[in-house]
PDB file of C-alpha atoms in Angstrom:
ATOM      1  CA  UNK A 708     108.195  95.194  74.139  1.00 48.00           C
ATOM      2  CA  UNK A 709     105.118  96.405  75.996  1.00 57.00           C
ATOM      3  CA  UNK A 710     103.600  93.088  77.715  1.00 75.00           C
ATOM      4  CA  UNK A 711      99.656  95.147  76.845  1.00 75.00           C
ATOM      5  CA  UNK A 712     100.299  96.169  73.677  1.00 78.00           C
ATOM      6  CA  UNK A 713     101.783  93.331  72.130  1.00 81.00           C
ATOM      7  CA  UNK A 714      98.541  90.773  73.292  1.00 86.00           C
ATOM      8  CA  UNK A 715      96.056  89.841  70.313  1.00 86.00           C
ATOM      9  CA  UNK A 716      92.650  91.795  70.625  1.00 89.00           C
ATOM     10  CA  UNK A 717      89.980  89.533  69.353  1.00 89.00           C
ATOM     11  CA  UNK A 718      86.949  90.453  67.090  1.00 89.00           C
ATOM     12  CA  UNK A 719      83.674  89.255  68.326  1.00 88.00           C
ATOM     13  CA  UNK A 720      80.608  89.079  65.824  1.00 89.00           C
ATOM     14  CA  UNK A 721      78.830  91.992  64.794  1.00 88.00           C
ATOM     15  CA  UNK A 722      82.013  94.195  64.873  1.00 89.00           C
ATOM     16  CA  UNK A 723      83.575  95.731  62.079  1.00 90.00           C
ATOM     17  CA  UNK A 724      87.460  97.144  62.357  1.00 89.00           C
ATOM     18  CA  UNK A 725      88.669  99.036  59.921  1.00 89.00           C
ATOM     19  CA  UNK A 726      92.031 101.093  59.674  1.00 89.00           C
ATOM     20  CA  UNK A 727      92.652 104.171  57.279  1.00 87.00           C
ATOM     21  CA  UNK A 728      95.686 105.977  57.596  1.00 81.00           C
ATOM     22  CA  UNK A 729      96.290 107.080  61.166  1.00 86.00           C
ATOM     23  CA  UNK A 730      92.873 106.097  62.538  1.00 90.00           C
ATOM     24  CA  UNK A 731      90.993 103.295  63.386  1.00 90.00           C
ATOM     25  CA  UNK A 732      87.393 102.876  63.481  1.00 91.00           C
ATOM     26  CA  UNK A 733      85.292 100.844  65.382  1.00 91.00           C
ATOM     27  CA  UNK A 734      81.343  99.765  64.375  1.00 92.00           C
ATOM     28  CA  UNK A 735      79.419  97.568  66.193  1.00 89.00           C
ATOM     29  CA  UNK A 736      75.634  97.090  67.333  1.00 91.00           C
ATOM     30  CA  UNK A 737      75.773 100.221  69.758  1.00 89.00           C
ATOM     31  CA  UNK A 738      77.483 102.475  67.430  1.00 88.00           C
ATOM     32  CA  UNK A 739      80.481 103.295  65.985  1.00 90.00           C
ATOM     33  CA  UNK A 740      83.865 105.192  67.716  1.00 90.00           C
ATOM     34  CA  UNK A 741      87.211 105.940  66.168  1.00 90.00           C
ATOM     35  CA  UNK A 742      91.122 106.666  67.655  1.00 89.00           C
ATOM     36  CA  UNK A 743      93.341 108.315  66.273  1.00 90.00           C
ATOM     37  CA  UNK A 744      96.777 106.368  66.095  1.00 89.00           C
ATOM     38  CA  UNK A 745     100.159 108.674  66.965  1.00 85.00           C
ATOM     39  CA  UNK A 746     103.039 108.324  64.270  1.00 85.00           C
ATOM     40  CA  UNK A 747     105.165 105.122  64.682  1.00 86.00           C
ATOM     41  CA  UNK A 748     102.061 102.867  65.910  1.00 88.00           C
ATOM     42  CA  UNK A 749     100.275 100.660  63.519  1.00 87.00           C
ATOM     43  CA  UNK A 750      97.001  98.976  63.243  1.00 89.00           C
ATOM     44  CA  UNK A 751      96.654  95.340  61.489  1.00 87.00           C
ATOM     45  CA  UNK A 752      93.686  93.332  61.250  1.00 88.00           C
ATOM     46  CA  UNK A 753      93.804  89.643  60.324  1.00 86.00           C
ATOM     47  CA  UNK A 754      91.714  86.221  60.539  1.00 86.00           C
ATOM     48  CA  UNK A 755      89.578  87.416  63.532  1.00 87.00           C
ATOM     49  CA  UNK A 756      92.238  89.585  65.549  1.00 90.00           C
ATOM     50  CA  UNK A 757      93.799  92.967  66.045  1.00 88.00           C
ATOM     51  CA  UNK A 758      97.666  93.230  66.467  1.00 89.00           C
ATOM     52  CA  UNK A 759      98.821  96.916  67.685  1.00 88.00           C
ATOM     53  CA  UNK A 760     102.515  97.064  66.540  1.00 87.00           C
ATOM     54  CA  UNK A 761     105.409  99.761  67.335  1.00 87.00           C
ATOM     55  CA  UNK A 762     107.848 100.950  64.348  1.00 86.00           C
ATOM     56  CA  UNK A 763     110.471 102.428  66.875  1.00 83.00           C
ATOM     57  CA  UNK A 764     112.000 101.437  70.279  1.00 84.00           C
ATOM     58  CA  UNK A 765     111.439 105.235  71.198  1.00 83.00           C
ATOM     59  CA  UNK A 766     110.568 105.727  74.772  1.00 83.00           C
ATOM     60  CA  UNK A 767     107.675 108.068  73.841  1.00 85.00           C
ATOM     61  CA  UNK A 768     106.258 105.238  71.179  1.00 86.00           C
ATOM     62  CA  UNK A 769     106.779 102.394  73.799  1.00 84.00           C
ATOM     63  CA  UNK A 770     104.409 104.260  76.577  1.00 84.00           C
ATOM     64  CA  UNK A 771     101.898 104.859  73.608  1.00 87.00           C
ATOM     65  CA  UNK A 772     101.696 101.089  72.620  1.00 88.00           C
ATOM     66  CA  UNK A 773      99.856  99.802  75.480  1.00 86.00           C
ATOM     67  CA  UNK A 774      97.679 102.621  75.536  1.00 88.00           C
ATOM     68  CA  UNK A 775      96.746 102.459  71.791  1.00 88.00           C
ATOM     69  CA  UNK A 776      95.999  98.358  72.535  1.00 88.00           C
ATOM     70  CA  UNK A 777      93.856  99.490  75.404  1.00 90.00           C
ATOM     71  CA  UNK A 778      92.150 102.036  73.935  1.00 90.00           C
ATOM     72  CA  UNK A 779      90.909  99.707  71.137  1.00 90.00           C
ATOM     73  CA  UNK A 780      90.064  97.028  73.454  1.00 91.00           C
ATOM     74  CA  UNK A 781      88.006  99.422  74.877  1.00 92.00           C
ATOM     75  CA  UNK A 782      85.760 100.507  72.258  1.00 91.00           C
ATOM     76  CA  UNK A 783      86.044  96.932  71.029  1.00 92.00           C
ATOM     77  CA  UNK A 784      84.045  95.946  74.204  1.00 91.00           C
ATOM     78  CA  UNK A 785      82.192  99.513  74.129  1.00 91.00           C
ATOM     79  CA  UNK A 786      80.635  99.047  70.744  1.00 91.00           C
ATOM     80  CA  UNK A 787      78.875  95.335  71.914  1.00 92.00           C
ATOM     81  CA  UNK A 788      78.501  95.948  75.628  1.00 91.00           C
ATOM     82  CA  UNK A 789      78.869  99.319  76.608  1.00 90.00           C
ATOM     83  CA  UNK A 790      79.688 100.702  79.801  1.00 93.00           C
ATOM     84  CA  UNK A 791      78.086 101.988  82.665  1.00 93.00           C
ATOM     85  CA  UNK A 792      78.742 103.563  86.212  1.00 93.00           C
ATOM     86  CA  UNK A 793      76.133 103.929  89.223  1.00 93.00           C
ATOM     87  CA  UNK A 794      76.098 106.962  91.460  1.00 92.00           C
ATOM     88  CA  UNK A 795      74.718 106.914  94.845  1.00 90.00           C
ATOM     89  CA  UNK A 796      72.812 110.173  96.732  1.00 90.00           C
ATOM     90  CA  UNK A 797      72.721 109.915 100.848  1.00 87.00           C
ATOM     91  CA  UNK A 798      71.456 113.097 102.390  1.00 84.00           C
ATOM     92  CA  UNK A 799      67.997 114.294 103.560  1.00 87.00           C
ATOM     93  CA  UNK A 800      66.196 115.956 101.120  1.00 88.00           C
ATOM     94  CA  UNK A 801      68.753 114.685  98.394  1.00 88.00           C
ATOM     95  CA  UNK A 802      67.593 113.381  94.905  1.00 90.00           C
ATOM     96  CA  UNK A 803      67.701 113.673  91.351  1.00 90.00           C
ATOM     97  CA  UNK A 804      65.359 114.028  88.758  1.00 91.00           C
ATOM     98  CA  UNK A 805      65.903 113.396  84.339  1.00 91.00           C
ATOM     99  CA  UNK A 806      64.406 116.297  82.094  1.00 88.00           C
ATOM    100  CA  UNK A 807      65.431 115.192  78.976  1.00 88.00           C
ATOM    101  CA  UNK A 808      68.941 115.729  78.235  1.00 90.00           C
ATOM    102  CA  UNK A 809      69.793 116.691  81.664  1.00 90.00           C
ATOM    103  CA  UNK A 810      69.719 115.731  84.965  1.00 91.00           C
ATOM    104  CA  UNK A 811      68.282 118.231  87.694  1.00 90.00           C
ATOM    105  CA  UNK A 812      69.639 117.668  91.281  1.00 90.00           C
ATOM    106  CA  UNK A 813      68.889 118.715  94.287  1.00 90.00           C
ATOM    107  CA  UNK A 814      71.438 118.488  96.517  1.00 87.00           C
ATOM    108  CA  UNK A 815      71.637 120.833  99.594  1.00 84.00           C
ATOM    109  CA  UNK A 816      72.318 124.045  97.459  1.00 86.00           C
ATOM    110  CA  UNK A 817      69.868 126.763  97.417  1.00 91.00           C
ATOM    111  CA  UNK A 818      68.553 125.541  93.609  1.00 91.00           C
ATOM    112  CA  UNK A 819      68.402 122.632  91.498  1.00 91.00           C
ATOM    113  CA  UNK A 820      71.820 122.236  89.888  1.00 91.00           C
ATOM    114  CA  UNK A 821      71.133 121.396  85.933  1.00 93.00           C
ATOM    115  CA  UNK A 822      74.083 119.497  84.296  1.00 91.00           C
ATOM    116  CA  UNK A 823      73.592 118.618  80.238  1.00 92.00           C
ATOM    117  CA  UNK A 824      74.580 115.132  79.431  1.00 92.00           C
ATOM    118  CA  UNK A 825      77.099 115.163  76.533  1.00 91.00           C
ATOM    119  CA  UNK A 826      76.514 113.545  73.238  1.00 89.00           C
ATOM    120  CA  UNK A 827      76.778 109.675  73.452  1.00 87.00           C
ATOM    121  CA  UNK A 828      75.880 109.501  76.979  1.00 91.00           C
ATOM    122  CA  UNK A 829      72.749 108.701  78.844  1.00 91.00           C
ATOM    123  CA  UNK A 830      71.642 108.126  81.941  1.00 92.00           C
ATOM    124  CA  UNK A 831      68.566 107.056  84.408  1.00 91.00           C
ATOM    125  CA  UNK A 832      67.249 107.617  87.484  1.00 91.00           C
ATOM    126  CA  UNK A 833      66.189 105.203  90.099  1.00 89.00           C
ATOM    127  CA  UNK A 834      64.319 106.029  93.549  1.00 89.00           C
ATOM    128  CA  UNK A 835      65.339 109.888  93.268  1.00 87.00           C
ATOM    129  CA  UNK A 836      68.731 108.992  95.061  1.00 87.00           C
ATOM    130  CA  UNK A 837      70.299 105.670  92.149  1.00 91.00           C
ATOM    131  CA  UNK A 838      72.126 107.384  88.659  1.00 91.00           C
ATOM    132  CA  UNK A 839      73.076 105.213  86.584  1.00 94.00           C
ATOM    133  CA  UNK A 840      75.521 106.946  83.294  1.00 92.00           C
ATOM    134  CA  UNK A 841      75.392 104.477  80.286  1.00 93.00           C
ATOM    135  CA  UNK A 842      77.948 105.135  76.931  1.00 92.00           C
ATOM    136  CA  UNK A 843      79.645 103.359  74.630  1.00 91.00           C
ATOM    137  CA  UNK A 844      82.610 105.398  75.068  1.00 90.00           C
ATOM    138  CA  UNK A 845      84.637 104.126  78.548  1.00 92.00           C
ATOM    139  CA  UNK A 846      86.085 107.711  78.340  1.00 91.00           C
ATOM    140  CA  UNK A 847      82.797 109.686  78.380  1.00 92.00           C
ATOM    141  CA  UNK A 848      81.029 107.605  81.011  1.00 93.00           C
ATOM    142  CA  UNK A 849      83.960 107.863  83.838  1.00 92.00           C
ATOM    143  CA  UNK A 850      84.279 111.730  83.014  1.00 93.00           C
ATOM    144  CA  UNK A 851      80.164 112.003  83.133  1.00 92.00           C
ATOM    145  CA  UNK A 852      79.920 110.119  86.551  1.00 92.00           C
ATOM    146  CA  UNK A 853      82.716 111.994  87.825  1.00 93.00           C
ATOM    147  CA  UNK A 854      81.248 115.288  86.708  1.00 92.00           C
ATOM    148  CA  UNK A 855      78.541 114.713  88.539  1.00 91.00           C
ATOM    149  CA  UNK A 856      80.191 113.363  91.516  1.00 90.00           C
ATOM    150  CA  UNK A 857      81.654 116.637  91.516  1.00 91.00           C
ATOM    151  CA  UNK A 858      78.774 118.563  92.264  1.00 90.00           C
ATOM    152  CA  UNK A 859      78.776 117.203  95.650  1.00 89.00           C
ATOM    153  CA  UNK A 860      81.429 115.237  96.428  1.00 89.00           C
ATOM    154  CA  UNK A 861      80.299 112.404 100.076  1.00 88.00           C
ATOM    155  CA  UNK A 862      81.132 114.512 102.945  1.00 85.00           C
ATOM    156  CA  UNK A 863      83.213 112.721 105.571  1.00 83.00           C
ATOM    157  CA  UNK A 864      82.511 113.806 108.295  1.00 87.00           C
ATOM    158  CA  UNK A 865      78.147 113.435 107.751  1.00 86.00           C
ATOM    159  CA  UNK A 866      78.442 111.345 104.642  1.00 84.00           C
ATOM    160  CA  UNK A 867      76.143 113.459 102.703  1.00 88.00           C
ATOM    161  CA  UNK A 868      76.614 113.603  99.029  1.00 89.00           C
ATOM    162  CA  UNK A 869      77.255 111.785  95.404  1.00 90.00           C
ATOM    163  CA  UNK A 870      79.043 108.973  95.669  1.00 89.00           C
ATOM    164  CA  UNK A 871      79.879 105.791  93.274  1.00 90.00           C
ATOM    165  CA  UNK A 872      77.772 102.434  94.347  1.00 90.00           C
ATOM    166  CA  UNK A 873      79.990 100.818  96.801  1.00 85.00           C
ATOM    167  CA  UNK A 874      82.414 103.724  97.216  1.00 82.00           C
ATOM    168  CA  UNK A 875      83.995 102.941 100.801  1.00 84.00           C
ATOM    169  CA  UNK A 876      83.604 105.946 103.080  1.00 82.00           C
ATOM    170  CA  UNK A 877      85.266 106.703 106.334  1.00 84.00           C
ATOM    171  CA  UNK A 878      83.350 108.465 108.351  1.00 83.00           C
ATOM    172  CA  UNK A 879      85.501 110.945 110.583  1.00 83.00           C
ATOM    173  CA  UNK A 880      84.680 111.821 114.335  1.00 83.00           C
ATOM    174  CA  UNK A 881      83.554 115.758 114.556  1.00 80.00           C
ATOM    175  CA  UNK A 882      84.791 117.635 116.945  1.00 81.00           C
ATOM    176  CA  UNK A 883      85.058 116.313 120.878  1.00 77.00           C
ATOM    177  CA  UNK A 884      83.831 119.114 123.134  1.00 60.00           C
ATOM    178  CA  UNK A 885      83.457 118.509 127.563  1.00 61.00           C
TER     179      UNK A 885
END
């Protein structure tokens, strides 16, 4: 039996689980998110707890167990805390400004690139050069700050670019000429 999937998830105050079918739905002070479970997993709430359960010893069910577990852990702690991911932008002339639903950076290309924040997901700018991408969905955040990493991904070799805060870089020697 999967060693994830088979742990307890606990219910902390303010959050509602409910199970219908093949989905489960989370509410809590931030919001609300749902999952949608795969045939031969199934949802049980009781006295305070979630148990994830398998009906089959099927390889295919096994690998989804853990995942299902995790996934409702995750908008279990998405729904009171939320997540969040900081981006960093080195370079001369580098920074990035909010308008709205979208972020405008300026980032060595010869105009601003405009990317729209999806639904759910927001996002604030510190000092021109500090993002930081706030959700309650884990899934959305990572793929927003890696979107956006995207644009410019650090350069090694003048480590220019969007990075994550604290994202080790090695910086590679250019060329050696006489």
């Amino acid at each position: 039996m999967s060693r994830v999937g088979r742990k307890p998830i606990p219910i902390p105050k303010g959050v509602e689980i409910t199970t219908n079918g093949q989905s489960v739905a989370v509410k809590g002070p931030l919001g609300r998110l749902e999952w949608s479970l795969v045939p031969g997993i199934s949802v049980s709430v009781a006295d305070g707890h979630v148990q994830v359960n398998r009906a089959a010893e099927d390889p295919k069910v096994k690998a989804l167990h853990g995942l299902t577990r995790a996934e409702i852990q995750n908008m279990v702690i998405g729904v009171t805390k939320g997540y969040e991911k900081s981006l960093e932008i080195t370079g001369v002339g580098y920074k990035a400004q909010l308008q709205g639903k979208s972020l405008s950076l300026n980032v060595g290309y010869t105009h601003p690139v405009v990317y729209d924040l999806p639904a759910g997901v927001e996002a604030k700018v510190d000092k021109q050069t500090l993002i930081v991408v706030k959700g309650m969905d884990k899934r959305k955040v990572g793929q927003t700050a890696a979107d956006l990493r995207a644009i410019k991904p650090p350069d090694v070799y003048k480590q220019k670019g969007i990075r994550y805060a604290g994202e080790p870089l090695r910086k590679k020697e250019g060329k050696t000429g006489k």
